[in-house]
Coordinates of C-alpha atoms in Angstrom, one line a residue:
M1 CA 14.8 -10.9 -62.8
T2 CA 12.2 -8.3 -61.8
P3 CA 12.2 -8.0 -58.0
S4 CA 9.0 -8.5 -56.1
R5 CA 8.2 -8.6 -52.4
R6 CA 6.0 -11.7 -52.9
H7 CA 8.9 -13.7 -54.4
F8 CA 11.7 -12.3 -52.3
L9 CA 11.8 -11.6 -48.6
M10 CA 8.5 -11.5 -46.8
G11 CA 9.6 -14.5 -44.8
A12 CA 12.1 -12.2 -43.1
A13 CA 9.1 -10.9 -41.1
A14 CA 9.8 -13.9 -38.8
L15 CA 12.7 -12.4 -38.1
S16 CA 14.4 11.0 -19.1
A17 CA 16.7 8.9 -17.3
A18 CA 20.2 10.3 -16.9
V19 CA 22.8 9.5 -19.4
A20 CA 25.7 7.3 -18.3
T21 CA 28.0 9.5 -16.3
P22 CA 31.6 8.3 -15.5
E23 CA 30.5 7.5 -11.9
M24 CA 27.6 5.4 -13.1
V25 CA 29.6 3.4 -15.6
R26 CA 32.4 2.8 -13.2
A27 CA 29.9 1.4 -10.7
A28 CA 28.3 -0.7 -13.4
I29 CA 31.4 -2.4 -14.6
A30 CA 32.4 -3.1 -11.0
Q31 CA 29.3 -5.2 -10.3
E32 CA 29.4 -9.0 -10.5
A33 CA 33.0 -9.3 -11.5
A34 CA 32.4 -7.6 -14.9
A35 CA 35.2 -7.8 -17.4
P36 CA 37.5 -4.7 -17.9
W37 CA 36.0 -4.3 -21.4
A38 CA 32.4 -4.5 -20.2
L39 CA 31.8 -0.8 -20.8
A40 CA 31.8 -1.6 -24.6
T41 CA 28.3 -3.1 -24.2
A42 CA 26.9 -1.2 -21.2
D43 CA 23.4 0.1 -21.6
L44 CA 22.8 3.7 -22.4
E45 CA 19.4 4.7 -20.8
A46 CA 18.6 7.8 -22.7
D47 CA 19.6 10.1 -25.6
V48 CA 22.6 12.3 -25.2
A49 CA 21.8 16.0 -25.5
P50 CA 24.3 18.1 -27.6
R51 CA 27.4 19.0 -25.5
D52 CA 30.9 20.3 -26.0
L53 CA 33.9 17.9 -25.8
R54 CA 37.0 18.9 -23.9
L55 CA 40.3 19.1 -25.7
V56 CA 42.7 17.0 -23.7
H57 CA 45.6 16.6 -26.2
G58 CA 47.0 18.5 -29.2
R59 CA 44.8 20.6 -31.4
A60 CA 42.5 20.2 -34.4
P61 CA 44.2 20.4 -37.8
V62 CA 43.4 23.5 -39.8
G63 CA 40.8 22.6 -42.4
L64 CA 39.2 19.7 -40.6
E65 CA 35.5 20.7 -40.6
G66 CA 32.6 18.4 -40.6
T67 CA 30.6 15.6 -38.8
L68 CA 31.4 12.0 -38.1
F69 CA 28.1 10.1 -37.9
R70 CA 28.3 6.7 -36.3
N71 CA 25.7 4.0 -35.5
G72 CA 25.7 1.0 -33.2
P73 CA 23.7 -0.8 -30.5
A74 CA 23.3 0.9 -27.1
K75 CA 20.5 -0.7 -25.2
F76 CA 20.5 -4.5 -24.6
R77 CA 18.9 -5.2 -21.2
R78 CA 15.4 -4.7 -19.8
P79 CA 13.8 -6.2 -16.7
G80 CA 11.4 -8.4 -18.6
G81 CA 14.0 -9.9 -20.9
S82 CA 17.2 -8.9 -22.6
A83 CA 19.1 -9.2 -25.9
T84 CA 21.6 -12.0 -25.8
H85 CA 23.8 -11.0 -28.7
W86 CA 25.8 -7.8 -29.5
F87 CA 24.2 -7.3 -32.8
D88 CA 20.7 -7.0 -31.4
G89 CA 20.8 -3.9 -29.2
D90 CA 18.7 -0.8 -30.0
G91 CA 20.5 1.5 -32.5
L92 CA 22.0 4.8 -31.3
M93 CA 23.0 7.4 -33.9
R94 CA 25.9 9.5 -32.8
S95 CA 27.2 12.8 -34.3
F96 CA 30.7 14.1 -33.6
C97 CA 31.0 17.6 -35.0
I98 CA 34.3 19.4 -35.5
S99 CA 34.2 23.1 -36.3
D100 CA 36.7 25.9 -35.7
G101 CA 38.9 23.6 -33.7
Q102 CA 36.1 22.6 -31.3
A103 CA 34.2 19.3 -31.1
T104 CA 30.7 18.5 -29.9
L105 CA 28.7 15.3 -29.4
A106 CA 25.1 14.3 -29.6
A107 CA 23.4 10.9 -29.8
R108 CA 19.8 9.8 -30.2
F109 CA 18.2 6.3 -30.3
A110 CA 16.5 5.3 -33.5
D111 CA 12.7 5.4 -32.8
T112 CA 11.9 2.1 -34.3
P113 CA 8.7 0.0 -33.9
K114 CA 10.9 -2.6 -32.1
R115 CA 12.2 0.0 -29.6
R116 CA 8.7 1.3 -29.0
T117 CA 7.2 -2.1 -28.4
E118 CA 10.0 -3.2 -26.0
T119 CA 9.9 0.1 -24.1
E120 CA 6.2 -0.4 -23.6
L121 CA 6.7 -4.0 -22.4
D122 CA 10.0 -3.3 -20.6
A123 CA 11.3 -6.4 -22.2
V124 CA 13.3 -7.4 -25.3
V125 CA 10.9 -9.6 -27.2
T126 CA 11.9 -9.2 -30.9
P127 CA 13.8 -11.9 -32.6
G128 CA 17.2 -10.8 -34.0
F129 CA 20.5 -12.0 -35.3
G130 CA 21.3 -14.0 -32.1
T131 CA 18.3 -13.2 -29.8
A132 CA 15.4 -15.5 -29.9
G133 CA 12.6 -13.1 -28.8
D134 CA 9.2 -14.4 -27.7
S135 CA 5.5 -14.5 -28.6
R136 CA 5.0 -10.9 -27.5
A137 CA 6.9 -9.6 -30.5
R138 CA 4.8 -7.5 -32.9
I139 CA 6.1 -8.2 -36.4
G140 CA 4.0 -7.5 -39.4
S141 CA 6.9 -6.7 -41.8
P142 CA 10.7 -6.9 -41.7
D143 CA 10.9 -3.2 -40.6
D144 CA 9.0 -4.1 -37.4
A145 CA 12.1 -6.1 -36.4
S146 CA 14.7 -3.5 -37.3
A147 CA 17.1 -2.4 -34.7
A148 CA 18.5 0.3 -37.1
N149 CA 21.8 -0.3 -35.4
T150 CA 24.6 -1.1 -37.9
A151 CA 25.7 1.7 -40.2
V152 CA 25.0 5.1 -41.7
M153 CA 24.5 6.6 -45.1
V154 CA 24.3 10.3 -45.7
T155 CA 21.8 11.7 -48.3
G156 CA 21.7 15.5 -48.3
D157 CA 20.5 16.8 -44.9
K158 CA 19.4 13.3 -43.9
V159 CA 21.1 10.2 -42.5
W160 CA 19.9 6.7 -43.1
A161 CA 20.4 4.3 -40.2
L162 CA 21.1 0.9 -41.9
W163 CA 20.3 -2.6 -40.7
E164 CA 20.5 -6.1 -42.3
G165 CA 17.0 -7.2 -43.0
G166 CA 14.8 -4.2 -44.0
S167 CA 14.5 -0.6 -45.1
P168 CA 16.8 2.3 -44.2
L169 CA 15.5 4.4 -41.4
Q170 CA 15.7 8.1 -42.2
M171 CA 16.9 10.6 -39.5
D172 CA 17.5 14.3 -39.6
A173 CA 21.2 15.0 -39.8
G174 CA 21.0 18.1 -37.7
T175 CA 18.8 16.9 -34.8
L176 CA 19.1 13.1 -35.3
A177 CA 15.3 12.9 -35.0
T178 CA 13.8 9.8 -36.5
E179 CA 11.5 10.5 -39.5
R180 CA 10.5 7.4 -41.5
F181 CA 11.5 4.2 -43.1
V182 CA 12.6 4.8 -46.7
T183 CA 10.6 3.1 -49.4
L184 CA 12.7 3.3 -52.6
R185 CA 9.8 2.0 -54.8
D186 CA 6.3 1.3 -53.7
D187 CA 6.3 -2.4 -54.8
L188 CA 9.7 -2.9 -53.0
K189 CA 8.6 -1.7 -49.5
G190 CA 10.3 -3.5 -46.7
M191 CA 12.9 -5.2 -49.0
P192 CA 16.4 -5.5 -47.4
F193 CA 18.9 -2.7 -47.9
Q194 CA 22.1 -3.9 -46.1
A195 CA 24.6 -2.0 -44.0
H196 CA 27.5 -1.5 -46.4
P197 CA 26.6 0.5 -49.6
R198 CA 29.5 1.0 -52.0
F199 CA 30.1 4.3 -53.7
A200 CA 31.1 4.2 -57.4
P201 CA 33.5 6.6 -59.1
D202 CA 30.6 8.1 -61.0
G203 CA 29.0 9.2 -57.7
T204 CA 26.2 6.6 -57.7
V205 CA 25.6 4.1 -54.9
W206 CA 25.3 0.3 -55.1
N207 CA 23.9 -1.9 -52.3
V208 CA 22.4 -5.3 -51.9
G209 CA 19.8 -7.1 -49.8
L210 CA 19.9 -10.9 -49.2
H211 CA 17.4 -13.7 -48.7
G212 CA 18.7 -17.2 -49.1
D213 CA 20.4 -17.5 -52.5
Q214 CA 18.7 -14.4 -53.9
A215 CA 20.1 -10.9 -53.8
I216 CA 18.4 -7.7 -54.7
V217 CA 20.9 -5.3 -56.2
W218 CA 20.1 -1.6 -55.6
H219 CA 21.5 1.2 -57.7
L220 CA 20.9 4.7 -56.4
Q221 CA 21.8 8.3 -57.1
A222 CA 24.0 9.9 -54.4
S223 CA 20.8 11.8 -53.3
G224 CA 19.1 8.5 -52.5
E225 CA 16.8 8.3 -55.5
L226 CA 16.5 4.8 -57.1
I227 CA 18.0 4.2 -60.5
D228 CA 17.3 0.5 -60.7
A229 CA 16.7 -2.6 -58.6
Q230 CA 17.1 -6.2 -59.9
V231 CA 17.2 -9.6 -58.3
I232 CA 20.1 -12.0 -59.1
R233 CA 20.6 -15.6 -58.0
L234 CA 23.7 -16.5 -56.0
P235 CA 25.5 -19.9 -56.3
R236 CA 25.0 -20.6 -52.6
A237 CA 23.0 -19.2 -49.7
S238 CA 25.8 -17.9 -47.6
Y239 CA 25.6 -15.5 -44.7
L240 CA 26.7 -12.2 -46.2
H241 CA 27.0 -9.0 -44.2
D242 CA 29.2 -7.1 -46.7
F243 CA 30.1 -7.0 -50.4
T244 CA 32.5 -4.9 -52.3
A245 CA 32.9 -3.4 -55.8
T246 CA 35.3 -2.1 -58.4
E247 CA 34.4 0.5 -61.0
R248 CA 32.9 -2.1 -63.3
H249 CA 32.0 -5.0 -61.0
L250 CA 30.1 -6.1 -57.9
I251 CA 31.9 -8.7 -55.7
F252 CA 30.2 -11.2 -53.5
V253 CA 32.4 -13.3 -51.2
L254 CA 30.4 -16.5 -50.3
Q255 CA 31.8 -18.0 -47.2
P256 CA 31.1 -21.6 -46.2
W257 CA 28.6 -20.4 -43.5
V258 CA 25.5 -21.5 -45.4
F259 CA 21.8 -21.7 -44.9
D260 CA 20.8 -25.0 -43.4
H261 CA 17.3 -24.9 -42.0
R262 CA 14.6 -22.4 -40.9
A263 CA 15.0 -21.3 -37.3
M264 CA 15.2 -18.3 -35.0
P265 CA 17.2 -16.5 -34.0
Y266 CA 18.5 -15.7 -37.5
A267 CA 22.1 -16.9 -37.0
T268 CA 21.0 -20.4 -36.1
Q269 CA 19.8 -21.0 -39.6
F270 CA 23.3 -21.3 -40.9
A271 CA 25.9 -24.1 -40.6
W272 CA 29.7 -23.8 -40.9
K273 CA 30.8 -26.2 -43.7
P274 CA 34.5 -25.5 -44.4
E275 CA 34.8 -28.4 -46.9
M276 CA 32.8 -26.1 -49.3
G277 CA 35.6 -23.6 -49.4
T278 CA 34.9 -19.9 -50.1
Q279 CA 33.6 -18.7 -53.5
V280 CA 34.0 -15.2 -55.0
L281 CA 31.2 -14.2 -57.4
V282 CA 32.0 -11.3 -59.7
V283 CA 29.0 -9.6 -61.4
D284 CA 29.2 -7.1 -64.2
K285 CA 27.5 -3.8 -63.2
A286 CA 26.4 -3.2 -66.8
D287 CA 24.8 -6.7 -67.1
L288 CA 23.9 -8.4 -63.9
T289 CA 23.5 -11.7 -65.7
S290 CA 27.3 -11.7 -66.7
T291 CA 29.1 -13.4 -63.8
R292 CA 32.3 -15.4 -63.0
I293 CA 33.3 -17.4 -60.0
W294 CA 36.7 -17.9 -58.3
E295 CA 37.5 -20.4 -55.6
L296 CA 39.5 -19.9 -52.4
P297 CA 40.2 -21.9 -49.2
A298 CA 37.6 -21.6 -46.5
F299 CA 37.4 -18.5 -44.3
G300 CA 34.8 -16.5 -42.6
F301 CA 34.4 -12.7 -42.5
F302 CA 32.2 -9.8 -41.8
H303 CA 33.9 -6.9 -43.6
L304 CA 35.6 -6.2 -46.9
G305 CA 37.6 -3.3 -48.2
D306 CA 36.9 -1.5 -51.4
G307 CA 37.9 -3.4 -54.5
W308 CA 39.8 -2.3 -57.6
E309 CA 40.6 -3.6 -61.1
E310 CA 43.9 -3.4 -62.8
A311 CA 44.6 -2.9 -66.6
D312 CA 45.0 -6.6 -67.3
G313 CA 41.7 -7.4 -65.5
T314 CA 43.2 -8.5 -62.2
I315 CA 40.8 -7.7 -59.3
R316 CA 42.0 -7.0 -55.7
F317 CA 40.3 -6.3 -52.4
D318 CA 41.0 -6.8 -48.8
V319 CA 39.1 -8.8 -46.1
A320 CA 39.2 -9.1 -42.3
A321 CA 39.3 -12.9 -42.5
N322 CA 38.3 -15.3 -39.7
R323 CA 39.1 -18.9 -39.2
D324 CA 35.5 -19.7 -38.7
N325 CA 32.3 -18.2 -37.3
T326 CA 33.0 -18.8 -33.5
F327 CA 32.9 -15.1 -32.7
A328 CA 29.6 -14.5 -34.5
I329 CA 27.9 -17.4 -32.7
K330 CA 29.5 -17.4 -29.3
G331 CA 31.9 -14.5 -28.8
A332 CA 29.3 -11.7 -29.4
R333 CA 27.1 -13.3 -26.8
V334 CA 29.9 -13.2 -24.2
L335 CA 30.4 -9.5 -25.0
V336 CA 26.8 -8.7 -24.0
E337 CA 27.2 -10.8 -20.9
G338 CA 30.1 -8.5 -19.9
R339 CA 32.1 -11.2 -18.2
G340 CA 34.1 -14.3 -19.0
T341 CA 36.4 -15.1 -21.9
V342 CA 35.4 -14.2 -25.4
P343 CA 35.9 -17.3 -27.7
G344 CA 37.3 -17.1 -31.2
Q345 CA 40.4 -15.7 -32.8
P346 CA 40.8 -12.1 -34.0
S347 CA 40.3 -11.7 -37.7
E348 CA 43.4 -11.0 -39.9
L349 CA 43.8 -8.5 -42.7
K350 CA 44.3 -10.3 -46.0
L351 CA 44.4 -9.3 -49.7
V352 CA 42.4 -11.3 -52.2
T353 CA 43.7 -11.3 -55.8
L354 CA 41.5 -12.6 -58.6
H355 CA 43.6 -13.3 -61.7
P356 CA 42.1 -13.2 -65.2
N357 CA 43.2 -16.9 -65.8
G358 CA 40.8 -18.0 -63.0
R359 CA 43.4 -18.4 -60.2
A360 CA 42.8 -16.7 -56.9
D361 CA 45.3 -15.8 -54.2
L362 CA 44.9 -14.9 -50.5
T363 CA 47.9 -12.9 -49.1
S364 CA 48.1 -12.3 -45.4
S365 CA 49.4 -9.1 -43.8
G366 CA 50.0 -11.0 -40.5
V367 CA 48.1 -8.3 -38.6
A368 CA 44.9 -8.7 -36.5
A369 CA 42.3 -6.4 -38.0
E370 CA 38.7 -5.4 -38.3
F371 CA 36.7 -2.7 -40.1
P372 CA 39.0 -2.1 -43.1
K373 CA 38.4 1.2 -44.8
G374 CA 39.9 3.0 -47.8
D375 CA 40.3 6.5 -49.1
P376 CA 36.8 7.5 -50.3
R377 CA 38.4 9.4 -53.2
R378 CA 39.5 6.0 -54.6
A379 CA 36.4 4.0 -54.0
G380 CA 36.3 1.3 -56.7
L381 CA 39.7 2.5 -58.0
E382 CA 43.3 1.3 -57.5
R383 CA 44.8 2.1 -54.1
S384 CA 47.5 1.0 -51.7
L385 CA 46.3 2.0 -48.2
T386 CA 43.8 0.3 -45.8
V387 CA 43.1 1.7 -42.3
H388 CA 41.7 -0.7 -39.7
V389 CA 41.4 -1.2 -36.0
A390 CA 44.2 -3.3 -34.5
G391 CA 45.5 -4.8 -31.3
E392 CA 42.8 -7.4 -30.5
R393 CA 44.2 -10.7 -29.3
G394 CA 43.2 -13.9 -27.6
G395 CA 42.1 -13.1 -24.1
R396 CA 41.6 -9.4 -24.7
P397 CA 38.6 -8.9 -27.0
L398 CA 38.1 -5.7 -29.0
P399 CA 40.9 -3.5 -30.5
N400 CA 43.1 -1.0 -28.7
G401 CA 44.6 0.9 -31.6
L402 CA 44.7 1.8 -35.3
A403 CA 46.9 0.6 -38.2
V404 CA 47.4 1.6 -41.8
Q405 CA 48.4 -1.2 -44.2
D406 CA 50.4 -0.2 -47.2
W407 CA 49.9 -3.1 -49.7
N408 CA 52.4 -1.7 -52.2
A409 CA 55.2 -1.5 -49.6
G410 CA 54.1 -4.6 -47.7
R411 CA 54.2 -2.6 -44.4
S412 CA 51.9 -1.9 -41.5
H413 CA 52.1 1.4 -39.5
A414 CA 50.3 1.1 -36.2
F415 CA 49.5 2.9 -33.0
S416 CA 48.2 1.4 -29.8
F417 CA 46.6 3.1 -26.8
G418 CA 47.1 0.0 -24.6
D419 CA 44.4 -2.0 -22.9
D420 CA 42.8 1.0 -21.2
Q421 CA 41.2 2.0 -24.5
I422 CA 38.7 0.3 -26.9
M423 CA 39.3 1.7 -30.4
E424 CA 36.4 2.1 -32.8
E425 CA 36.3 2.2 -36.6
A426 CA 38.2 5.1 -38.3
V427 CA 37.2 6.9 -41.4
F428 CA 39.4 8.7 -44.0
V429 CA 38.9 12.5 -44.2
P430 CA 40.7 13.9 -47.2
K431 CA 42.7 17.1 -46.6
P432 CA 41.3 20.1 -48.5
G433 CA 42.8 20.5 -51.9
A434 CA 44.9 17.3 -51.6
S435 CA 44.8 14.2 -53.7
A436 CA 47.4 11.7 -52.5
E437 CA 46.2 8.8 -50.3
R438 CA 48.4 9.9 -47.4
D439 CA 47.0 13.4 -47.7
A440 CA 44.2 12.6 -45.3
W441 CA 43.2 12.4 -41.6
L442 CA 41.7 9.6 -39.7
V443 CA 38.8 10.4 -37.4
A444 CA 37.7 7.9 -34.8
P445 CA 36.2 7.6 -31.3
S446 CA 37.3 5.3 -28.6
I447 CA 36.2 4.3 -25.1
N448 CA 38.6 5.3 -22.4
L449 CA 38.1 2.5 -19.9
A450 CA 40.3 4.2 -17.2
E451 CA 38.3 7.4 -17.3
G452 CA 34.9 5.8 -18.1
V453 CA 34.2 8.1 -21.0
T454 CA 34.1 8.3 -24.8
E455 CA 36.9 10.2 -26.6
L456 CA 37.3 11.4 -30.2
H457 CA 40.7 11.3 -32.0
V458 CA 42.2 12.7 -35.1
F459 CA 45.3 11.0 -36.7
D460 CA 47.4 11.8 -39.8
V461 CA 47.4 9.0 -42.3
A462 CA 51.0 9.7 -43.1
S463 CA 52.1 9.2 -39.5
V464 CA 49.5 7.2 -37.7
E465 CA 52.2 5.6 -35.6
D466 CA 52.9 8.9 -33.9
G467 CA 49.5 8.9 -32.3
P468 CA 46.6 11.4 -32.3
L469 CA 47.1 15.0 -33.5
A470 CA 44.1 15.9 -31.3
T471 CA 41.9 14.2 -28.7
W472 CA 38.7 15.4 -27.2
R473 CA 37.0 13.9 -24.2
A474 CA 33.3 13.6 -23.4
D475 CA 31.7 13.5 -20.0
V476 CA 29.7 10.4 -20.9
A477 CA 30.4 6.9 -22.1
L478 CA 28.8 5.5 -25.3
P479 CA 28.8 1.8 -26.0
A480 CA 31.0 0.6 -28.8
G481 CA 29.5 1.4 -32.2
F482 CA 29.9 -0.4 -35.5
H483 CA 30.2 1.9 -38.5
G484 CA 30.3 5.5 -39.5
V485 CA 30.7 8.0 -42.3
W486 CA 32.1 11.5 -42.5
R487 CA 30.2 14.5 -44.0
G488 CA 32.4 17.4 -44.7
R489 CA 31.2 21.0 -44.4
G490 CA 30.2 22.7 -47.6

C-alpha cells in the first residue's frame, strides 16, 4: 500500500539555572519522604555544559575510543502543571566521550515545540503517553507533541532523537544543538518513526511507525536517506514500542494490549485482553505482502533483542516479557511521584523460537531483565549473547546491575552494584580487530544514589561478573535515561 499522511496518522495530532549538584539532589530526595530511588526521575533544570569526569576505579581499556549517546526524559515538573508519567518528560540528549583514557560528559535538552510552549507557560500542557495535558496545548501536527525523549540514531555527524509518534529530531553530534525535524519524504512529513530502528547485515536501516492496525515500514540507507516506505496492515491494533528483524524478515510481536477506544492520554486507549494471547507476525523484507503468524501465550513487553534465522528456517529472538501492563499504566506514574511502592513485577528475559512447522516456544532464562541488547556486528544474524540490566525486584524498582545471558550455554553471568546504584542500559562496543561475541566491552552509565551523581562504567563482556574495568564519576546527577548508541572514532 502506498503510504499517505491523509490515510495514516494525522489523528495522532491529538496526541540558566544551575545543573543539579550533589548537594541539590540530596536535598531534593530528602523532601517529603522521597523514595531512595527518586533521583532516577528528579528534574534537571538546565543543560549540562561539557565537563571532565573523574576516574574513580580502574583504567580505560586500550583501544576504547568513541562516544556513547543516550536519550531520556529529564524534566517532568512545572509550577503550573506537571507530567504524570515517566515516558512524558522532556528529552535530554547525553554524550559520554572516551578518548585517550579520559571521559567527558555533556547534555542538552531537545529544543522541541512542546518544550518551548511549556517553558513559556511554565506548565506541562501537552498530552502524552500517560499525561492528559490540557486545552493550552498547541498541537497542529504530531511533531508538536514530541518529547524527543526515547532513543538515538546516529547518521554521520548528526544524531536523531527518536520518539514514538512523529519525526526524528536532528541534533548536532558535536554540540548537541537541536537543528530540525527530519522529513524523509515531503508527502510523509510528520509520519511516525519509532524509537527502535533495526540495522541489517547489508548496512541499511529498517524502522516502523504505528497507527492502529497500520504500520508504515521505513527502509533507509545508513546515512539516513530514504530507500522506501510502505504501509502494511497488522492482524490486530496492539501497543507496540519495539519490533525486531532477522536478515530476511521483520518481526512484529502483537501483545494482547490492544486498541479499545479513542481517548487521551495515549495509553488509556488500550485494554489488556490476555484471552487473545500474543501473536507474532513475520514479514518478508523483500515482499511486505508475504506474511506468516505464530501464536504464543499472553505476555506484555516493551523491548526485544535482535532476531536471527537458522538454516532450517527457525527464527529466534529474545524479549523482556511482562505478566501484564501494570508497570506501563501504574508503575511509571509512581516513579514520577518519587515515593510509594511501584506496582508490577519485573520483566523476565525469555527466548522466543518460531519453528517452520508453525509451532512457537517461549523459553525463560529465569532472570529479571530489561533493555536486551546484542552484538551490533551480528544484528540480524545468529548469535548467543544478550546483555541486559538486572537486579530489579518487587519492592525495589529499577535495576542495580548488568548481566550477560549465554543462550547456547544456558547460563547468565551477572554483576550487581547493590541498591546504592541504578543501572542504565549497556551497549556492546566491539574491540578493535576482534570478531568473537565476547571480544567486546559494555559501556553504560548508572546513578550512584549514595553520592548523588552519575557514573560511567566499562565492563568486559567475557567477564562481566568481575565488575567494571573502569569507572568515571561526574559532578552532576542526570535522571535515568532510556536508550543509547555507541559511535566509534574513525
